[in-house]
Each structure stands twice: as C-alpha cells, then as structure tokens.
Amino acid sequence: MLSENAKDIEGYEGLYAITNDGRVYSHSRVNLRGRLIKGRWLKHNHNVNGYKYVCLYKDGVKKNILIHKLVASHFVGGFAEGLQVNHIDGDKYNNNYLNLEWVTPSGNISHSYGLES
C-alpha cells in the first residue's frame, strides 16, 4: 500500500508511483495480453555511472529512467530548463528528496570537485 509520500509518475499515471525517498511502485493492472499484474515495489538497477534507475513500460515500450531525476521532478521545487539534479551529500545512492537540489551544470561540477577536497 502506498503512503502519502508517493505520487504517480508523470506520463505513467495509474501505472507507476514514486516515493519521496526513491522507491518505485508498479500499480496493479491488466497488461496488453489481458493478464492481471499485481502491484509491487520495483527493483532498481545501476547504470555505468553508478546512478540508480528503473525500467518503466507503457504501451509495450520500455524506458529506463534515473530515480534521482524522478524524485527531484516530483518532490523538489525550483526546476528550470537546463538544470541538473545534484546529490547534496555526494552519495548517488541517497535519492531522498531532502538530499536533492536543482543546479546548473557548472554548479553540479563545482559541487563534485568541492566534495573531493
């Protein structure tokens, strides 16, 4: 059962939801073949850069979506075109909305170098 900390994923309403800490839920539904798919929490994968992502399906089309971008777009205000999501503590696995912020690409690079020193 989903909590108030979950929102349907934009473009995937009624299919998937994201929580403010980065968990993705697949709602119960009937698939294209008429089979009932029970709701469940999805497992995440890691891309070559170490970021978590999930595979979402809609109308038979698969799309890999980064979890930190999902959380930020649904729970972190301040988005503008051209901004990137920054992990404030530098931990790519910490996708809690309190650890994410929108920054410029140069701000994101500066932040990553600042954490190294």
mmCIF file of N, CA and C in Angstrom:
data_model
loop_
_atom_site.group_PDB
_atom_site.id
_atom_site.type_symbol
_atom_site.label_atom_id
_atom_site.label_comp_id
_atom_site.label_asym_id
_atom_site.label_seq_id
_atom_site.Cartn_x
_atom_site.Cartn_y
_atom_site.Cartn_z
ATOM 1 N N MET A 1 0.845 -1.189 0.000
ATOM 2 C CA MET A 1 0.000 0.000 0.000
ATOM 3 C C MET A 1 0.882 1.241 0.000
ATOM 4 N N LEU A 2 0.504 2.201 -0.797
ATOM 5 C CA LEU A 2 1.283 3.427 -0.907
ATOM 6 C C LEU A 2 0.916 4.409 0.190
ATOM 7 N N SER A 3 1.865 5.237 0.544
ATOM 8 C CA SER A 3 1.656 6.255 1.573
ATOM 9 C C SER A 3 1.440 7.609 0.917
ATOM 10 N N GLU A 4 1.229 8.610 1.760
ATOM 11 C CA GLU A 4 1.062 9.972 1.253
ATOM 12 C C GLU A 4 2.372 10.518 0.694
ATOM 13 N N ASN A 5 3.476 9.803 0.895
ATOM 14 C CA ASN A 5 4.779 10.224 0.379
ATOM 15 C C ASN A 5 5.014 9.735 -1.047
ATOM 16 N N ALA A 6 3.955 9.264 -1.712
ATOM 17 C CA ALA A 6 4.085 8.747 -3.073
ATOM 18 C C ALA A 6 3.213 9.557 -4.029
ATOM 19 N N LYS A 7 3.714 9.702 -5.251
ATOM 20 C CA LYS A 7 2.967 10.394 -6.305
ATOM 21 C C LYS A 7 3.053 9.566 -7.574
ATOM 22 N N ASP A 8 1.961 9.561 -8.343
ATOM 23 C CA ASP A 8 2.012 8.907 -9.645
ATOM 24 C C ASP A 8 3.073 9.586 -10.505
ATOM 25 N N ILE A 9 3.804 8.777 -11.265
ATOM 26 C CA ILE A 9 4.857 9.311 -12.122
ATOM 27 C C ILE A 9 4.219 9.963 -13.344
ATOM 28 N N GLU A 10 4.618 11.194 -13.588
ATOM 29 C CA GLU A 10 4.095 11.963 -14.712
ATOM 30 C C GLU A 10 4.335 11.217 -16.021
ATOM 31 N N GLY A 11 3.277 11.052 -16.790
ATOM 32 C CA GLY A 11 3.357 10.300 -18.039
ATOM 33 C C GLY A 11 3.078 8.820 -17.858
ATOM 34 N N TYR A 12 3.064 8.365 -16.602
ATOM 35 C CA TYR A 12 2.804 6.964 -16.273
ATOM 36 C C TYR A 12 1.724 6.864 -15.197
ATOM 37 N N GLU A 13 0.801 7.831 -15.180
ATOM 38 C CA GLU A 13 -0.250 7.876 -14.173
ATOM 39 C C GLU A 13 -1.059 6.577 -14.203
ATOM 40 N N GLY A 14 -1.324 6.026 -13.017
ATOM 41 C CA GLY A 14 -2.063 4.780 -12.910
ATOM 42 C C GLY A 14 -1.219 3.544 -13.145
ATOM 43 N N LEU A 15 0.017 3.731 -13.582
ATOM 44 C CA LEU A 15 0.919 2.607 -13.830
ATOM 45 C C LEU A 15 2.009 2.509 -12.769
ATOM 46 N N TYR A 16 2.656 3.645 -12.471
ATOM 47 C CA TYR A 16 3.778 3.662 -11.539
ATOM 48 C C TYR A 16 3.690 4.882 -10.628
ATOM 49 N N ALA A 17 4.256 4.722 -9.422
ATOM 50 C CA ALA A 17 4.344 5.832 -8.473
ATOM 51 C C ALA A 17 5.756 5.878 -7.910
ATOM 52 N N ILE A 18 6.165 7.077 -7.484
ATOM 53 C CA ILE A 18 7.492 7.289 -6.884
ATOM 54 C C ILE A 18 7.298 7.849 -5.488
ATOM 55 N N THR A 19 8.101 7.380 -4.520
ATOM 56 C CA THR A 19 8.050 7.930 -3.168
ATOM 57 C C THR A 19 9.115 9.008 -3.032
ATOM 58 N N ASN A 20 9.011 9.796 -1.966
ATOM 59 C CA ASN A 20 9.969 10.892 -1.791
ATOM 60 C C ASN A 20 11.360 10.400 -1.399
ATOM 61 N N ASP A 21 11.514 9.092 -1.154
ATOM 62 C CA ASP A 21 12.847 8.549 -0.874
ATOM 63 C C ASP A 21 13.367 7.664 -2.013
ATOM 64 N N GLY A 22 12.640 7.653 -3.148
ATOM 65 C CA GLY A 22 13.156 6.988 -4.337
ATOM 66 C C GLY A 22 12.690 5.577 -4.599
ATOM 67 N N ARG A 23 11.695 5.101 -3.859
ATOM 68 C CA ARG A 23 11.164 3.772 -4.162
ATOM 69 C C ARG A 23 10.098 3.912 -5.249
ATOM 70 N N VAL A 24 10.064 2.941 -6.176
ATOM 71 C CA VAL A 24 9.111 2.984 -7.285
ATOM 72 C C VAL A 24 8.150 1.809 -7.152
ATOM 73 N N TYR A 25 6.846 2.130 -7.248
ATOM 74 C CA TYR A 25 5.795 1.127 -7.112
ATOM 75 C C TYR A 25 5.079 0.960 -8.443
ATOM 76 N N SER A 26 4.877 -0.294 -8.831
ATOM 77 C CA SER A 26 4.111 -0.613 -10.030
ATOM 78 C C SER A 26 2.694 -0.961 -9.590
ATOM 79 N N HIS A 27 1.706 -0.161 -10.011
ATOM 80 C CA HIS A 27 0.312 -0.399 -9.634
ATOM 81 C C HIS A 27 -0.203 -1.690 -10.262
ATOM 82 N N SER A 28 -1.184 -2.328 -9.600
ATOM 83 C CA SER A 28 -1.869 -3.475 -10.192
ATOM 84 C C SER A 28 -2.574 -3.018 -11.464
ATOM 85 N N ARG A 29 -2.523 -3.862 -12.490
ATOM 86 C CA ARG A 29 -3.171 -3.509 -13.754
ATOM 87 C C ARG A 29 -3.274 -4.742 -14.647
ATOM 88 N N VAL A 30 -4.009 -4.600 -15.720
ATOM 89 C CA VAL A 30 -4.108 -5.644 -16.733
ATOM 90 C C VAL A 30 -3.177 -5.254 -17.878
ATOM 91 N N ASN A 31 -2.292 -6.185 -18.265
ATOM 92 C CA ASN A 31 -1.320 -5.863 -19.321
ATOM 93 C C ASN A 31 -1.943 -6.005 -20.708
ATOM 94 N N LEU A 32 -1.134 -5.799 -21.739
ATOM 95 C CA LEU A 32 -1.624 -5.835 -23.120
ATOM 96 C C LEU A 32 -2.167 -7.202 -23.527
ATOM 97 N N ARG A 33 -1.745 -8.248 -22.846
ATOM 98 C CA ARG A 33 -2.221 -9.607 -23.148
ATOM 99 C C ARG A 33 -3.434 -9.994 -22.313
ATOM 100 N N GLY A 34 -3.935 -9.058 -21.505
ATOM 101 C CA GLY A 34 -5.116 -9.322 -20.692
ATOM 102 C C GLY A 34 -4.828 -10.005 -19.368
ATOM 103 N N ARG A 35 -3.564 -10.088 -18.983
ATOM 104 C CA ARG A 35 -3.192 -10.729 -17.719
ATOM 105 C C ARG A 35 -3.128 -9.697 -16.605
ATOM 106 N N LEU A 36 -3.580 -10.102 -15.419
ATOM 107 C CA LEU A 36 -3.511 -9.224 -14.250
ATOM 108 C C LEU A 36 -2.082 -9.207 -13.723
ATOM 109 N N ILE A 37 -1.532 -8.029 -13.579
ATOM 110 C CA ILE A 37 -0.204 -7.843 -13.000
ATOM 111 C C ILE A 37 -0.420 -7.231 -11.624
ATOM 112 N N LYS A 38 -0.009 -7.937 -10.580
ATOM 113 C CA LYS A 38 -0.184 -7.437 -9.216
ATOM 114 C C LYS A 38 0.787 -6.300 -8.929
ATOM 115 N N GLY A 39 0.336 -5.350 -8.122
ATOM 116 C CA GLY A 39 1.190 -4.241 -7.724
ATOM 117 C C GLY A 39 2.377 -4.729 -6.908
ATOM 118 N N ARG A 40 3.518 -4.073 -7.087
ATOM 119 C CA ARG A 40 4.720 -4.463 -6.342
ATOM 120 C C ARG A 40 5.739 -3.329 -6.378
ATOM 121 N N TRP A 41 6.677 -3.396 -5.444
ATOM 122 C CA TRP A 41 7.804 -2.458 -5.436
ATOM 123 C C TRP A 41 8.824 -2.954 -6.442
ATOM 124 N N LEU A 42 9.311 -2.063 -7.283
ATOM 125 C CA LEU A 42 10.270 -2.441 -8.316
ATOM 126 C C LEU A 42 11.695 -2.444 -7.777
ATOM 127 N N LYS A 43 12.484 -3.368 -8.307
ATOM 128 C CA LYS A 43 13.914 -3.380 -8.005
ATOM 129 C C LYS A 43 14.588 -2.356 -8.904
ATOM 130 N N HIS A 44 15.646 -1.763 -8.397
ATOM 131 C CA HIS A 44 16.380 -0.788 -9.203
ATOM 132 C C HIS A 44 17.651 -1.429 -9.756
ATOM 133 N N ASN A 45 18.169 -0.806 -10.770
ATOM 134 C CA ASN A 45 19.441 -1.199 -11.378
ATOM 135 C C ASN A 45 20.401 -0.030 -11.231
ATOM 136 N N HIS A 46 21.666 -0.251 -11.594
ATOM 137 C CA HIS A 46 22.668 0.823 -11.572
ATOM 138 C C HIS A 46 23.247 0.983 -12.974
ATOM 139 N N ASN A 47 23.362 2.228 -13.433
ATOM 140 C CA ASN A 47 23.968 2.447 -14.745
ATOM 141 C C ASN A 47 25.489 2.503 -14.611
ATOM 142 N N VAL A 48 26.182 2.709 -15.716
ATOM 143 C CA VAL A 48 27.652 2.690 -15.701
ATOM 144 C C VAL A 48 28.245 3.816 -14.858
ATOM 145 N N ASN A 49 27.472 4.876 -14.620
ATOM 146 C CA ASN A 49 27.944 5.985 -13.785
ATOM 147 C C ASN A 49 27.581 5.812 -12.314
ATOM 148 N N GLY A 50 26.925 4.694 -11.972
ATOM 149 C CA GLY A 50 26.593 4.410 -10.585
ATOM 150 C C GLY A 50 25.258 4.949 -10.110
ATOM 151 N N TYR A 51 24.462 5.523 -11.000
ATOM 152 C CA TYR A 51 23.154 6.055 -10.613
ATOM 153 C C TYR A 51 22.093 4.964 -10.704
ATOM 154 N N LYS A 52 21.139 4.989 -9.767
ATOM 155 C CA LYS A 52 20.044 4.028 -9.777
ATOM 156 C C LYS A 52 19.029 4.409 -10.845
ATOM 157 N N TYR A 53 18.486 3.382 -11.506
ATOM 158 C CA TYR A 53 17.412 3.606 -12.468
ATOM 159 C C TYR A 53 16.422 2.453 -12.415
ATOM 160 N N VAL A 54 15.230 2.680 -12.966
ATOM 161 C CA VAL A 54 14.218 1.639 -13.081
ATOM 162 C C VAL A 54 13.759 1.572 -14.533
ATOM 163 N N CYS A 55 13.234 0.418 -14.903
ATOM 164 C CA CYS A 55 12.665 0.221 -16.234
ATOM 165 C C CYS A 55 11.153 0.366 -16.120
ATOM 166 N N LEU A 56 10.599 1.328 -16.845
ATOM 167 C CA LEU A 56 9.157 1.541 -16.857
ATOM 168 C C LEU A 56 8.625 1.189 -18.240
ATOM 169 N N TYR A 57 7.427 0.603 -18.266
ATOM 170 C CA TYR A 57 6.795 0.199 -19.514
ATOM 171 C C TYR A 57 5.461 0.920 -19.676
ATOM 172 N N LYS A 58 5.197 1.361 -20.896
ATOM 173 C CA LYS A 58 3.905 1.958 -21.220
ATOM 174 C C LYS A 58 3.603 1.642 -22.675
ATOM 175 N N ASP A 59 2.447 1.048 -22.907
ATOM 176 C CA ASP A 59 2.032 0.679 -24.267
ATOM 177 C C ASP A 59 3.080 -0.189 -24.958
ATOM 178 N N GLY A 60 3.704 -1.092 -24.196
ATOM 179 C CA GLY A 60 4.685 -2.012 -24.752
ATOM 180 C C GLY A 60 6.055 -1.422 -24.996
ATOM 181 N N VAL A 61 6.260 -0.173 -24.608
ATOM 182 C CA VAL A 61 7.553 0.490 -24.814
ATOM 183 C C VAL A 61 8.281 0.610 -23.476
ATOM 184 N N LYS A 62 9.529 0.142 -23.452
ATOM 185 C CA LYS A 62 10.358 0.181 -22.239
ATOM 186 C C LYS A 62 11.188 1.455 -22.220
ATOM 187 N N LYS A 63 11.275 2.060 -21.024
ATOM 188 C CA LYS A 63 12.117 3.246 -20.872
ATOM 189 C C LYS A 63 12.865 3.145 -19.549
ATOM 190 N N ASN A 64 14.185 3.353 -19.585
ATOM 191 C CA ASN A 64 14.998 3.401 -18.367
ATOM 192 C C ASN A 64 15.009 4.840 -17.861
ATOM 193 N N ILE A 65 14.640 5.027 -16.585
ATOM 194 C CA ILE A 65 14.553 6.373 -16.028
ATOM 195 C C ILE A 65 15.354 6.434 -14.731
ATOM 196 N N LEU A 66 16.188 7.465 -14.608
ATOM 197 C CA LEU A 66 17.006 7.654 -13.411
ATOM 198 C C LEU A 66 16.129 8.040 -12.223
ATOM 199 N N ILE A 67 16.333 7.356 -11.106
ATOM 200 C CA ILE A 67 15.494 7.561 -9.931
ATOM 201 C C ILE A 67 15.671 8.950 -9.343
ATOM 202 N N HIS A 68 16.897 9.476 -9.280
ATOM 203 C CA HIS A 68 17.080 10.798 -8.679
ATOM 204 C C HIS A 68 16.355 11.879 -9.478
ATOM 205 N N LYS A 69 16.256 11.700 -10.788
ATOM 206 C CA LYS A 69 15.516 12.667 -11.607
ATOM 207 C C LYS A 69 14.014 12.557 -11.359
ATOM 208 N N LEU A 70 13.519 11.329 -11.164
ATOM 209 C CA LEU A 70 12.102 11.146 -10.838
ATOM 210 C C LEU A 70 11.756 11.815 -9.515
ATOM 211 N N VAL A 71 12.570 11.562 -8.488
ATOM 212 C CA VAL A 71 12.305 12.142 -7.165
ATOM 213 C C VAL A 71 12.344 13.662 -7.243
ATOM 214 N N ALA A 72 13.369 14.201 -7.866
ATOM 215 C CA ALA A 72 13.506 15.659 -7.943
ATOM 216 C C ALA A 72 12.345 16.286 -8.707
ATOM 217 N N SER A 73 11.951 15.687 -9.812
ATOM 218 C CA SER A 73 10.883 16.284 -10.620
ATOM 219 C C SER A 73 9.526 16.218 -9.940
ATOM 220 N N HIS A 74 9.343 15.291 -8.997
ATOM 221 C CA HIS A 74 8.057 15.156 -8.315
ATOM 222 C C HIS A 74 8.027 15.772 -6.916
ATOM 223 N N PHE A 75 9.192 15.974 -6.283
ATOM 224 C CA PHE A 75 9.201 16.423 -4.889
ATOM 225 C C PHE A 75 10.077 17.639 -4.601
ATOM 226 N N VAL A 76 10.940 18.039 -5.541
ATOM 227 C CA VAL A 76 11.853 19.158 -5.294
ATOM 228 C C VAL A 76 11.468 20.318 -6.213
ATOM 229 N N GLY A 77 11.125 21.440 -5.630
ATOM 230 C CA GLY A 77 10.752 22.603 -6.428
ATOM 231 C C GLY A 77 11.967 23.277 -7.027
ATOM 232 N N GLY A 78 11.721 24.196 -7.939
ATOM 233 C CA GLY A 78 12.800 25.000 -8.493
ATOM 234 C C GLY A 78 13.335 24.546 -9.826
ATOM 235 N N PHE A 79 12.659 23.583 -10.492
ATOM 236 C CA PHE A 79 13.157 23.122 -11.788
ATOM 237 C C PHE A 79 13.031 24.225 -12.832
ATOM 238 N N ALA A 80 14.032 24.344 -13.665
ATOM 239 C CA ALA A 80 14.006 25.194 -14.854
ATOM 240 C C ALA A 80 14.794 24.470 -15.942
ATOM 241 N N GLU A 81 14.464 24.750 -17.175
ATOM 242 C CA GLU A 81 15.140 24.107 -18.304
ATOM 243 C C GLU A 81 16.650 24.296 -18.202
ATOM 244 N N GLY A 82 17.397 23.207 -18.426
ATOM 245 C CA GLY A 82 18.853 23.273 -18.399
ATOM 246 C C GLY A 82 19.477 22.934 -17.059
ATOM 247 N N LEU A 83 18.659 22.778 -16.015
ATOM 248 C CA LEU A 83 19.212 22.442 -14.699
ATOM 249 C C LEU A 83 19.410 20.938 -14.572
ATOM 250 N N GLN A 84 20.303 20.557 -13.661
ATOM 251 C CA GLN A 84 20.594 19.159 -13.362
ATOM 252 C C GLN A 84 20.284 18.891 -11.897
ATOM 253 N N VAL A 85 20.144 17.604 -11.564
ATOM 254 C CA VAL A 85 19.908 17.213 -10.176
ATOM 255 C C VAL A 85 21.250 16.955 -9.503
ATOM 256 N N ASN A 86 21.451 17.562 -8.346
ATOM 257 C CA ASN A 86 22.668 17.371 -7.560
ATOM 258 C C ASN A 86 22.333 16.611 -6.282
ATOM 259 N N HIS A 87 23.167 15.624 -5.938
ATOM 260 C CA HIS A 87 23.071 14.948 -4.643
ATOM 261 C C HIS A 87 23.882 15.781 -3.649
ATOM 262 N N ILE A 88 23.221 16.404 -2.713
ATOM 263 C CA ILE A 88 23.860 17.352 -1.801
ATOM 264 C C ILE A 88 25.011 16.710 -1.032
ATOM 265 N N ASP A 89 24.802 15.472 -0.546
ATOM 266 C CA ASP A 89 25.859 14.813 0.228
ATOM 267 C C ASP A 89 26.853 14.049 -0.648
ATOM 268 N N GLY A 90 26.673 14.080 -1.976
ATOM 269 C CA GLY A 90 27.586 13.405 -2.892
ATOM 270 C C GLY A 90 27.339 11.913 -3.036
ATOM 271 N N ASP A 91 26.354 11.368 -2.323
ATOM 272 C CA ASP A 91 26.054 9.937 -2.355
ATOM 273 C C ASP A 91 24.993 9.660 -3.418
ATOM 274 N N LYS A 92 25.386 9.022 -4.516
ATOM 275 C CA LYS A 92 24.472 8.736 -5.622
ATOM 276 C C LYS A 92 23.344 7.790 -5.221
ATOM 277 N N TYR A 93 23.536 7.043 -4.138
ATOM 278 C CA TYR A 93 22.506 6.106 -3.691
ATOM 279 C C TYR A 93 21.468 6.767 -2.793
ATOM 280 N N ASN A 94 21.746 7.958 -2.296
ATOM 281 C CA ASN A 94 20.818 8.661 -1.407
ATOM 282 C C ASN A 94 19.897 9.541 -2.251
ATOM 283 N N ASN A 95 18.758 8.969 -2.642
ATOM 284 C CA ASN A 95 17.821 9.679 -3.505
ATOM 285 C C ASN A 95 16.653 10.282 -2.736
ATOM 286 N N ASN A 96 16.816 10.497 -1.441
ATOM 287 C CA ASN A 96 15.786 11.168 -0.656
ATOM 288 C C ASN A 96 15.645 12.603 -1.153
ATOM 289 N N TYR A 97 14.419 13.089 -1.227
ATOM 290 C CA TYR A 97 14.190 14.428 -1.779
ATOM 291 C C TYR A 97 14.912 15.520 -0.998
ATOM 292 N N LEU A 98 15.184 15.297 0.288
ATOM 293 C CA LEU A 98 15.907 16.289 1.091
ATOM 294 C C LEU A 98 17.386 16.365 0.710
ATOM 295 N N ASN A 99 17.876 15.349 -0.014
ATOM 296 C CA ASN A 99 19.275 15.310 -0.432
ATOM 297 C C ASN A 99 19.463 15.751 -1.888
ATOM 298 N N LEU A 100 18.395 16.191 -2.532
ATOM 299 C CA LEU A 100 18.473 16.559 -3.942
ATOM 300 C C LEU A 100 18.171 18.035 -4.137
ATOM 301 N N GLU A 101 18.835 18.620 -5.137
ATOM 302 C CA GLU A 101 18.580 20.021 -5.480
ATOM 303 C C GLU A 101 18.826 20.208 -6.967
ATOM 304 N N TRP A 102 18.172 21.217 -7.538
ATOM 305 C CA TRP A 102 18.392 21.588 -8.931
ATOM 306 C C TRP A 102 19.534 22.590 -8.992
ATOM 307 N N VAL A 103 20.515 22.330 -9.858
ATOM 308 C CA VAL A 103 21.662 23.227 -10.017
ATOM 309 C C VAL A 103 22.009 23.351 -11.500
ATOM 310 N N THR A 104 22.808 24.346 -11.815
ATOM 311 C CA THR A 104 23.317 24.481 -13.178
ATOM 312 C C THR A 104 24.359 23.385 -13.417
ATOM 313 N N PRO A 105 24.628 23.045 -14.664
ATOM 314 C CA PRO A 105 25.677 22.058 -14.932
ATOM 315 C C PRO A 105 27.021 22.454 -14.312
ATOM 316 N N SER A 106 27.387 23.732 -14.398
ATOM 317 C CA SER A 106 28.663 24.161 -13.812
ATOM 318 C C SER A 106 28.619 24.069 -12.286
ATOM 319 N N GLY A 107 27.462 24.363 -11.693
ATOM 320 C CA GLY A 107 27.314 24.232 -10.241
ATOM 321 C C GLY A 107 27.427 22.787 -9.795
ATOM 322 N N ASN A 108 26.920 21.880 -10.614
ATOM 323 C CA ASN A 108 26.997 20.455 -10.303
ATOM 324 C C ASN A 108 28.448 19.986 -10.330
ATOM 325 N N ILE A 109 29.203 20.431 -11.322
ATOM 326 C CA ILE A 109 30.625 20.067 -11.423
ATOM 327 C C ILE A 109 31.405 20.667 -10.256
ATOM 328 N N SER A 110 31.160 21.933 -9.956
ATOM 329 C CA SER A 110 31.849 22.592 -8.833
ATOM 330 C C SER A 110 31.576 21.867 -7.528
ATOM 331 N N HIS A 111 30.326 21.437 -7.340
ATOM 332 C CA HIS A 111 29.963 20.727 -6.112
ATOM 333 C C HIS A 111 30.717 19.409 -6.009
ATOM 334 N N SER A 112 30.816 18.677 -7.128
ATOM 335 C CA SER A 112 31.505 17.384 -7.084
ATOM 336 C C SER A 112 32.986 17.558 -6.773
ATOM 337 N N TYR A 113 33.618 18.591 -7.317
ATOM 338 C CA TYR A 113 35.029 18.839 -7.008
ATOM 339 C C TYR A 113 35.203 19.320 -5.574
ATOM 340 N N GLY A 114 34.249 20.066 -5.058
ATOM 341 C CA GLY A 114 34.314 20.537 -3.674
ATOM 342 C C GLY A 114 34.256 19.400 -2.680
ATOM 343 N N LEU A 115 33.545 18.314 -3.033
ATOM 344 C CA LEU A 115 33.446 17.162 -2.145
ATOM 345 C C LEU A 115 34.736 16.358 -2.115
ATOM 346 N N GLU A 116 35.529 16.432 -3.170
ATOM 347 C CA GLU A 116 36.771 15.656 -3.244
ATOM 348 C C GLU A 116 37.861 16.211 -2.344
ATOM 349 N N SER A 117 37.821 17.490 -2.024
ATOM 350 C CA SER A 117 38.909 18.082 -1.238
ATOM 351 C C SER A 117 38.710 17.916 0.240
#
